[in-house]
Short mmCIF file of N, CA and C in Angstrom, two decimals:
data_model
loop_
_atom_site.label_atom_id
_atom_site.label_comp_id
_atom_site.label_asym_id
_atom_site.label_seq_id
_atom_site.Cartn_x
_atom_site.Cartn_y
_atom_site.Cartn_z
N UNK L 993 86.63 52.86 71.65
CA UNK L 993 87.88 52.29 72.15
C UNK L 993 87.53 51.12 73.08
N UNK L 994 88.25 50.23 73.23
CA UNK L 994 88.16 49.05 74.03
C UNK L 994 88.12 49.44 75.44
N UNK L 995 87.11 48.31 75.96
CA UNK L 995 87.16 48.83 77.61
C UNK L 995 88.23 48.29 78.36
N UNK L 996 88.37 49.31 79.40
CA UNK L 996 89.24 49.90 80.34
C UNK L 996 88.95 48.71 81.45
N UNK L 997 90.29 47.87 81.81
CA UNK L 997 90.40 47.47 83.02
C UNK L 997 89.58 47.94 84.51
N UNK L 998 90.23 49.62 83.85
CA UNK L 998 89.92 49.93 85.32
C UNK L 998 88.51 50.43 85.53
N UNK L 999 87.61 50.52 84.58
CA UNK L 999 86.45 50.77 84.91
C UNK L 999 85.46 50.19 85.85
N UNK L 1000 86.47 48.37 85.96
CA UNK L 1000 85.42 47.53 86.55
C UNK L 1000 86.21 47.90 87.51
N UNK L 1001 87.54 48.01 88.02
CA UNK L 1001 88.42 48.03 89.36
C UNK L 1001 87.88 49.09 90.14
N UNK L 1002 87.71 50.31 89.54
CA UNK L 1002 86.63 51.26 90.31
C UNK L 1002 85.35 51.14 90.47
N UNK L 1003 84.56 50.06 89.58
CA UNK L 1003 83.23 50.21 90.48
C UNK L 1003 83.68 49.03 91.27
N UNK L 1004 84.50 48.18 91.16
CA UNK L 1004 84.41 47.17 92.77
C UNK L 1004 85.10 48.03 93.53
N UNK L 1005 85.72 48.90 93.69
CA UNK L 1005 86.44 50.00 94.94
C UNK L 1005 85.59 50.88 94.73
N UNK L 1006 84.69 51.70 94.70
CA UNK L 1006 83.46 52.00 94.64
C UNK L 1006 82.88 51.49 95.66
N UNK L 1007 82.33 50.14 94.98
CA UNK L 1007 81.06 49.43 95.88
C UNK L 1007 81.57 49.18 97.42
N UNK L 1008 82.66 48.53 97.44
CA UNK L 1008 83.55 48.22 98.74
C UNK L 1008 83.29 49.20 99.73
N UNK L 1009 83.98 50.16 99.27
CA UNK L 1009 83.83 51.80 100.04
C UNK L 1009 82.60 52.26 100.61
N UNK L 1010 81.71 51.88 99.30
CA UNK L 1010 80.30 52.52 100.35
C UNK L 1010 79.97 51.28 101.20
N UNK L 1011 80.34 50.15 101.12
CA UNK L 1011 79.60 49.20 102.39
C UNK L 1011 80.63 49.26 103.46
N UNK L 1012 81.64 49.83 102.97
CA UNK L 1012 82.49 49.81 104.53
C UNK L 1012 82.13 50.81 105.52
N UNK L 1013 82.24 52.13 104.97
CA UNK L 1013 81.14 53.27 105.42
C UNK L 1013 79.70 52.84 105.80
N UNK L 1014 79.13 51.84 105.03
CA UNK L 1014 77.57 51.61 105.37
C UNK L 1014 77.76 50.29 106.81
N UNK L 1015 79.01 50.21 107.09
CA UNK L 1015 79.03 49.13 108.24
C UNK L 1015 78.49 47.33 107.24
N UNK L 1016 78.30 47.34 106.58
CA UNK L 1016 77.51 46.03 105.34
C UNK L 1016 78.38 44.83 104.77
N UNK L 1017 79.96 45.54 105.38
CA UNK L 1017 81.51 44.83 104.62
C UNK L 1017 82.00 44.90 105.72
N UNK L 1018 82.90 43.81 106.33
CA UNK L 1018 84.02 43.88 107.11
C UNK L 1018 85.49 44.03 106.18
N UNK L 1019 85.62 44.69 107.24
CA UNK L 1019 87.32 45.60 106.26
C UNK L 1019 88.06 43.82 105.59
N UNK L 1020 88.21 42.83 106.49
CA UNK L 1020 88.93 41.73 105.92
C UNK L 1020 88.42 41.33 104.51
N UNK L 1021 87.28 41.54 104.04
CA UNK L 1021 86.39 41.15 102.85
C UNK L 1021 86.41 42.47 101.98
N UNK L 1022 87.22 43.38 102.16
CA UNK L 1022 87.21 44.41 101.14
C UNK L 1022 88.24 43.93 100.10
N UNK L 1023 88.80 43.31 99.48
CA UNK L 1023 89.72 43.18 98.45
C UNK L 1023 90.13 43.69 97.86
N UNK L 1024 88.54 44.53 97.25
CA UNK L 1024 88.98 45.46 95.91
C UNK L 1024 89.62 47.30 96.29
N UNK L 1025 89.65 47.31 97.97
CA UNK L 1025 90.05 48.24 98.66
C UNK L 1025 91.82 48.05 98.55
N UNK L 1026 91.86 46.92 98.78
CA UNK L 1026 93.48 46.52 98.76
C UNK L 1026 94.01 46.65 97.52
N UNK L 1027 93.70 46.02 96.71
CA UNK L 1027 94.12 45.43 95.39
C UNK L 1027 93.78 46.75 94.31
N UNK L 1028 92.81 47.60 94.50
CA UNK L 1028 92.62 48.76 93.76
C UNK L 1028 92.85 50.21 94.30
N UNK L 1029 93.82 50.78 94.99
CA UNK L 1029 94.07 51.93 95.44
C UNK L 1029 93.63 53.33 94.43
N UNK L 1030 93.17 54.17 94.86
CA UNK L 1030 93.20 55.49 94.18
C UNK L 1030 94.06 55.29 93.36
N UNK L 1031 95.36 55.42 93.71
CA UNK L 1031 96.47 56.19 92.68
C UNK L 1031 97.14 54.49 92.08
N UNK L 1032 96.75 53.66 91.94
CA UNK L 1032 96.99 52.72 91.35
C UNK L 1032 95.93 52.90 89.89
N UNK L 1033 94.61 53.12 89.92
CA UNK L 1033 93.52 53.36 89.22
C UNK L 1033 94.29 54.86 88.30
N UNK L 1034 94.60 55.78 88.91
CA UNK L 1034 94.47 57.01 88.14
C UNK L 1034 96.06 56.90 87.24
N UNK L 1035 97.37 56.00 88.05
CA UNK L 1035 98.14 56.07 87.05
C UNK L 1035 98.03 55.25 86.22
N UNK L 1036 97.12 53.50 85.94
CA UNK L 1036 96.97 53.49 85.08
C UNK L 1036 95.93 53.68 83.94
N UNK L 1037 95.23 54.30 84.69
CA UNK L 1037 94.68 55.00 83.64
C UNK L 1037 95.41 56.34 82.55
N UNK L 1038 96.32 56.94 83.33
CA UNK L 1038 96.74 57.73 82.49
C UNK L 1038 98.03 57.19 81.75
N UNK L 1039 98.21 55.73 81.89
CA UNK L 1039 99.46 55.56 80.91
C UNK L 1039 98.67 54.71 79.87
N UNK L 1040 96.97 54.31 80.16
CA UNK L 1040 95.84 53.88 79.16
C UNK L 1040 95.72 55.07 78.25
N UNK L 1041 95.60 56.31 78.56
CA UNK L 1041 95.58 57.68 78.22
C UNK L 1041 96.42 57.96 77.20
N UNK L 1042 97.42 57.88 77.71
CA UNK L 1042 98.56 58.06 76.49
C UNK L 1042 98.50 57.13 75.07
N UNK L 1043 98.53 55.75 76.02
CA UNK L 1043 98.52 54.88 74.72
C UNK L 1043 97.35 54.87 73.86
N UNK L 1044 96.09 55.31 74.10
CA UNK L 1044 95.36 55.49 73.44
C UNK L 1044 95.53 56.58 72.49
N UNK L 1045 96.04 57.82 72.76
CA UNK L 1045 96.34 58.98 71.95
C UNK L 1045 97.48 58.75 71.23
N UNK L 1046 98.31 57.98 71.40
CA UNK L 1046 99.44 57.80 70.67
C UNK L 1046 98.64 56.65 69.47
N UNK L 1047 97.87 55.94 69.64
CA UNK L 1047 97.20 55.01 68.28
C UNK L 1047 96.63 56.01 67.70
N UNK L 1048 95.89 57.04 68.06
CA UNK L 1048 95.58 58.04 67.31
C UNK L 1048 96.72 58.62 66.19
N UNK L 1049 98.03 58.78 66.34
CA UNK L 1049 99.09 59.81 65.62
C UNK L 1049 99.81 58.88 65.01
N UNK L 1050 100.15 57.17 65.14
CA UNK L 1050 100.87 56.62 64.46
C UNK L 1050 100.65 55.97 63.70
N UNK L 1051 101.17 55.45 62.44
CA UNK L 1051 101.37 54.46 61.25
C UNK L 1051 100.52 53.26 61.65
N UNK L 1052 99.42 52.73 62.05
CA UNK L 1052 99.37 51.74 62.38
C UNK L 1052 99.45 50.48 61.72
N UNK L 1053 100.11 50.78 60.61
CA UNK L 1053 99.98 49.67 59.35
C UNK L 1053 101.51 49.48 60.03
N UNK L 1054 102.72 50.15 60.39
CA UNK L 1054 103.83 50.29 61.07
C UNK L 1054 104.23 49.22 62.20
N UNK L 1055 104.90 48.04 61.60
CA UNK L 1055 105.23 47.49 62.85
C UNK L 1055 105.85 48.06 63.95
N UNK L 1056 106.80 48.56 63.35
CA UNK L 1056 107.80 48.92 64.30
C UNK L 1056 107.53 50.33 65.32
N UNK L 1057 106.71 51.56 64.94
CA UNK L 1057 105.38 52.32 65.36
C UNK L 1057 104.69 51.70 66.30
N UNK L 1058 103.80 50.64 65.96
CA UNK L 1058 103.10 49.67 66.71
C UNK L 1058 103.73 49.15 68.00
N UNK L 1059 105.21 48.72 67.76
CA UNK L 1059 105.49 47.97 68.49
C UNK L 1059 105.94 48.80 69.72
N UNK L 1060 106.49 50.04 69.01
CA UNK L 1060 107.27 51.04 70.24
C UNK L 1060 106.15 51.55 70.90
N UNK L 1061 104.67 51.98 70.64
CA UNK L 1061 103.75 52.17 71.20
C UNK L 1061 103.36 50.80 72.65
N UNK L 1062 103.46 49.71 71.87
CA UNK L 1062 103.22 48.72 73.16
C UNK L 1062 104.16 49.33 73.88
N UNK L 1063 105.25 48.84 73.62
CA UNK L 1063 106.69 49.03 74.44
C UNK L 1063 106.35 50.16 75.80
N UNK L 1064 106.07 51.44 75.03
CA UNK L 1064 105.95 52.57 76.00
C UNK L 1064 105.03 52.81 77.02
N UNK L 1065 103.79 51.72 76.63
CA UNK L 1065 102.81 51.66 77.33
C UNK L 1065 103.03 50.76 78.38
N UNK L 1066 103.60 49.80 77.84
CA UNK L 1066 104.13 47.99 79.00
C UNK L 1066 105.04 48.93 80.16
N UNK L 1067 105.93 49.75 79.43
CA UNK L 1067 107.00 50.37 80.66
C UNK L 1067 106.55 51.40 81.41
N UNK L 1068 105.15 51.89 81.04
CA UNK L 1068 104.57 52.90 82.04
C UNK L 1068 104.24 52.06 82.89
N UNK L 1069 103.40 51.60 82.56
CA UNK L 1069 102.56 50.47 83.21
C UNK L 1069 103.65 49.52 84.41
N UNK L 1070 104.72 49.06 84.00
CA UNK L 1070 105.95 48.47 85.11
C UNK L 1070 106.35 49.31 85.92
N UNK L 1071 106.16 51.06 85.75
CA UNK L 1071 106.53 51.89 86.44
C UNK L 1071 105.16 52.00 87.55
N UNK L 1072 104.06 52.04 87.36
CA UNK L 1072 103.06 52.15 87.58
C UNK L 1072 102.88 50.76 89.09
N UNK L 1073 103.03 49.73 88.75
CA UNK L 1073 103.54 48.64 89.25
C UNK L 1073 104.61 48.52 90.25
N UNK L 1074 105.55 49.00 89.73
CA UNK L 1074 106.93 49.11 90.67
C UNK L 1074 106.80 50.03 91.80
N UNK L 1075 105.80 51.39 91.40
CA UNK L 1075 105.23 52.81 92.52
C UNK L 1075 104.32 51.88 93.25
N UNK L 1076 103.98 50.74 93.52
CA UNK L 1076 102.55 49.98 94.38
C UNK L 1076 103.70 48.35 94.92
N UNK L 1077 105.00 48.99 94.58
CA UNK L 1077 105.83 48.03 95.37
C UNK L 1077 105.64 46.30 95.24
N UNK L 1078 105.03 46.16 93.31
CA UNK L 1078 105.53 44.97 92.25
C UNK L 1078 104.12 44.50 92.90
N UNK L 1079 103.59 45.11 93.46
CA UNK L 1079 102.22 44.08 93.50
C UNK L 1079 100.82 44.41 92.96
N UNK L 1080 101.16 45.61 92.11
CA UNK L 1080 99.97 46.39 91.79
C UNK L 1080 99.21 45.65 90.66
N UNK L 1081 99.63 44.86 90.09
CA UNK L 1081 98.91 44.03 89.09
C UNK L 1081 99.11 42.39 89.65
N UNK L 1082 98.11 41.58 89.93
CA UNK L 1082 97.64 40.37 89.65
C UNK L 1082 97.32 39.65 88.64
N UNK L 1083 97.81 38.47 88.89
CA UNK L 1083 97.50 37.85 87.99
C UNK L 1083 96.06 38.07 86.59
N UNK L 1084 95.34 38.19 87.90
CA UNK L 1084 93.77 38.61 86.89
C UNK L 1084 93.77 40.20 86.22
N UNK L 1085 94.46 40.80 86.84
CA UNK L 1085 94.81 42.24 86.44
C UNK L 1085 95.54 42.16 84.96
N UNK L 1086 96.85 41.59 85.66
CA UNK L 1086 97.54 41.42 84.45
C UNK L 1086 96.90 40.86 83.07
N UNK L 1087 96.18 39.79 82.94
CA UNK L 1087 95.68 39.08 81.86
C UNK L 1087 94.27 40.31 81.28
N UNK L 1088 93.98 41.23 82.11
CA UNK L 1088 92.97 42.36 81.56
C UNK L 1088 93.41 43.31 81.00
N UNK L 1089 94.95 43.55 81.85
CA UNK L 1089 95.69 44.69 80.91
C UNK L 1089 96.32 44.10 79.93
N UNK L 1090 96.88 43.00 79.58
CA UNK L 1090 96.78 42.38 77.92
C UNK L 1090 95.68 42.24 77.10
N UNK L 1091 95.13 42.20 77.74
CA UNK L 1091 93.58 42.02 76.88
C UNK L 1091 93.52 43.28 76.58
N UNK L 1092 92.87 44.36 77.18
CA UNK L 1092 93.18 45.79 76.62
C UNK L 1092 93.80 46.34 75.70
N UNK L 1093 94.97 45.68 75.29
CA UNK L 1093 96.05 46.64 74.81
C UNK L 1093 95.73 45.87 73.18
N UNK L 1094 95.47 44.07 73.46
CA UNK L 1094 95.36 43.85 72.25
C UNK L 1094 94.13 44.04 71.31
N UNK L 1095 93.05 44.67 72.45
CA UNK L 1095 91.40 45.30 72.03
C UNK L 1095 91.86 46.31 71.15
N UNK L 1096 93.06 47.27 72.07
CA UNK L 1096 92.75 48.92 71.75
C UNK L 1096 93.91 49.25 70.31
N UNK L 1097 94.69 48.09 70.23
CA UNK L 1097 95.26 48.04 69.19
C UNK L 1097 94.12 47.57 67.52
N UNK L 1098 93.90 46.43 68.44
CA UNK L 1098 92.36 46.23 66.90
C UNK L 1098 91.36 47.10 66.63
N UNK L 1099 91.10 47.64 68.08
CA UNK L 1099 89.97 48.74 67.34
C UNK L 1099 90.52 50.37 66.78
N UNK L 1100 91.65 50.23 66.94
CA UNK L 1100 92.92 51.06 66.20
C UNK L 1100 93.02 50.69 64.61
N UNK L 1101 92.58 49.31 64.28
CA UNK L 1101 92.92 49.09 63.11
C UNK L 1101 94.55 48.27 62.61
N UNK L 1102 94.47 47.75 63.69
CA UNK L 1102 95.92 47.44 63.95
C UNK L 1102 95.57 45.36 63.68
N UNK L 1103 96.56 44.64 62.80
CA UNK L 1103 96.31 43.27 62.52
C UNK L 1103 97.34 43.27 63.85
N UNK L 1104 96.95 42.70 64.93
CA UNK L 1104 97.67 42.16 66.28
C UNK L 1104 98.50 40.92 65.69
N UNK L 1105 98.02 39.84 65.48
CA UNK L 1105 98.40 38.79 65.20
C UNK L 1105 99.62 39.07 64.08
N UNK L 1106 99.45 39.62 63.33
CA UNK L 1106 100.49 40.15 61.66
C UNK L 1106 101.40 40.53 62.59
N UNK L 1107 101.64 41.66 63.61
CA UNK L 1107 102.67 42.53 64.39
C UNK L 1107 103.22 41.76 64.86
N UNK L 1108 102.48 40.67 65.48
CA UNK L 1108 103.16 39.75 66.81
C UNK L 1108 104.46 38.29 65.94
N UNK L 1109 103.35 37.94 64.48
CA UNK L 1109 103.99 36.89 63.83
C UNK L 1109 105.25 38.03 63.03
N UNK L 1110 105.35 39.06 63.17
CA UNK L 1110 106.55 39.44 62.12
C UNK L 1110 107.58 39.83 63.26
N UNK L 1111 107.45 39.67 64.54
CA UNK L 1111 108.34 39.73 65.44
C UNK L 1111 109.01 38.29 66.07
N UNK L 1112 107.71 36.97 65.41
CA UNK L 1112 108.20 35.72 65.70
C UNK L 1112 107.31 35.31 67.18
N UNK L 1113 106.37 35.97 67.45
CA UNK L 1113 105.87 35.65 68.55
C UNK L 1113 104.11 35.61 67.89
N UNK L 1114 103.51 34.83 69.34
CA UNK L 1114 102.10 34.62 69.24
C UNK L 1114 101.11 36.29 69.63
N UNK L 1115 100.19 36.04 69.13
CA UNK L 1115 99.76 37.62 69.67
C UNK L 1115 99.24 38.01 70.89
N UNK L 1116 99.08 36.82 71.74
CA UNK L 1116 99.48 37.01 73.76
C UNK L 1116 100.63 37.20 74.11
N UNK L 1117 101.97 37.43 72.91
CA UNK L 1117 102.75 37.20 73.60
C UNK L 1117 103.53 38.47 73.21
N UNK L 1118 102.89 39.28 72.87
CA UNK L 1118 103.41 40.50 72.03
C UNK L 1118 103.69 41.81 73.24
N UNK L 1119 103.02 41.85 74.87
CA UNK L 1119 104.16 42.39 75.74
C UNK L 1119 105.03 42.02 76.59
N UNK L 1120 105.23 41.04 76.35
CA UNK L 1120 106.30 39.83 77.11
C UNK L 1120 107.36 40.40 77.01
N UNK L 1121 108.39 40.53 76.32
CA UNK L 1121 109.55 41.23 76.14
C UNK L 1121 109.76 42.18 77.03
N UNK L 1122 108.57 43.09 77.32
CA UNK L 1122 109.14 44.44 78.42
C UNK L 1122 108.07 44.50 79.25
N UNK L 1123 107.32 43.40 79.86
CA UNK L 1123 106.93 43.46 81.17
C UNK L 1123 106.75 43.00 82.18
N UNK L 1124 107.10 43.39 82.97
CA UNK L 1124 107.57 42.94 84.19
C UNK L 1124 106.20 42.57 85.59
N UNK L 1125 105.20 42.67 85.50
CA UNK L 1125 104.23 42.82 86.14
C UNK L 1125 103.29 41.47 85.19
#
C-alpha cells in the first residue's frame, strides 16, 4: 500500500520530543510538536485505515464505488480537521494527503486519471468537491 503521510509526521514528532526532553530543541523550533499532535496522527490514520480496507471490498473497476470511497475518506478526514479547529492540515499536509489517496487508489488497481476524466475533472482534482481542508 502507498505510504502514509503520517509516518513521516510521527517520526518528525518523534524526533522533536526527544530533543525537547534532551534540552537539544527550544520549544519555539518544535513545529512538528505543533503541527502534528497525538490525536491528529491517530485520527488520521484511522480514517487512512478505513479507506484502505474499503479498496480492499469494492468494484474498483466502479466509478461510482471509487468515487464514494474518496468521498468518505475526504469527509473523515474534514472531520478529522474540523476536531484540530480547521488547522490540522497545511498546505504541505494537504498536498501529501492527496498524494496518498491517489497512490492508494493505483496501487488498488484503480485508473485515477479514467475516474477523475469520467467525472470531467483532472486527477488532482478528484477530492476537491468534498474537501474542505
Amino acid at each position: 500500500m502507498a505510504d502514509r503521510p503520517t509516518v513521516e509526521w510521527r517520526r518528525h514528532l518523534d524526533e522533536q520530543t526527544a530533543q525537547l526532553r534532551a534540552g537539544t530543541l527550544d520549544e519555539c523550533d518544535a513545529w512538528a510538536v505543533r503541527l502534528f499532535p497525538d490525536s491528529l496522527i491517530a485520527a488520521t490514520d484511522a480514517a487512512l485505515d478505513d479507506f484502505e480496507r474499503a479498496l480492499t471490498l469494492i468494484d474498483v473497476r466502479s466509478d461510482v464505488a471509487v468515487l464514494a470511497e474518496v468521498e468518505r475518506v475526504v469527509v473523515a478526514l474534514n472531520g478529522v480537521d474540523e476536531r484540530h479547529g480547521g488547522s490540522g492540515y497545511e498546505t504541505g499536509e494537504r498536498e501529501e494527503l492527496c498524494d496518498y489517496i491517489d497512490a492508494a487508489l493505483t496501487d488498488a488497481g484503480v485508473d485515477v486519471a479514467a475516474v477523475a476524466a469520467g467525472s470531467g475533472l483532472k486527477r488532482w482534482e478528484i477530492t476537491d468537491r468534498w474537501r474542505d481542508w
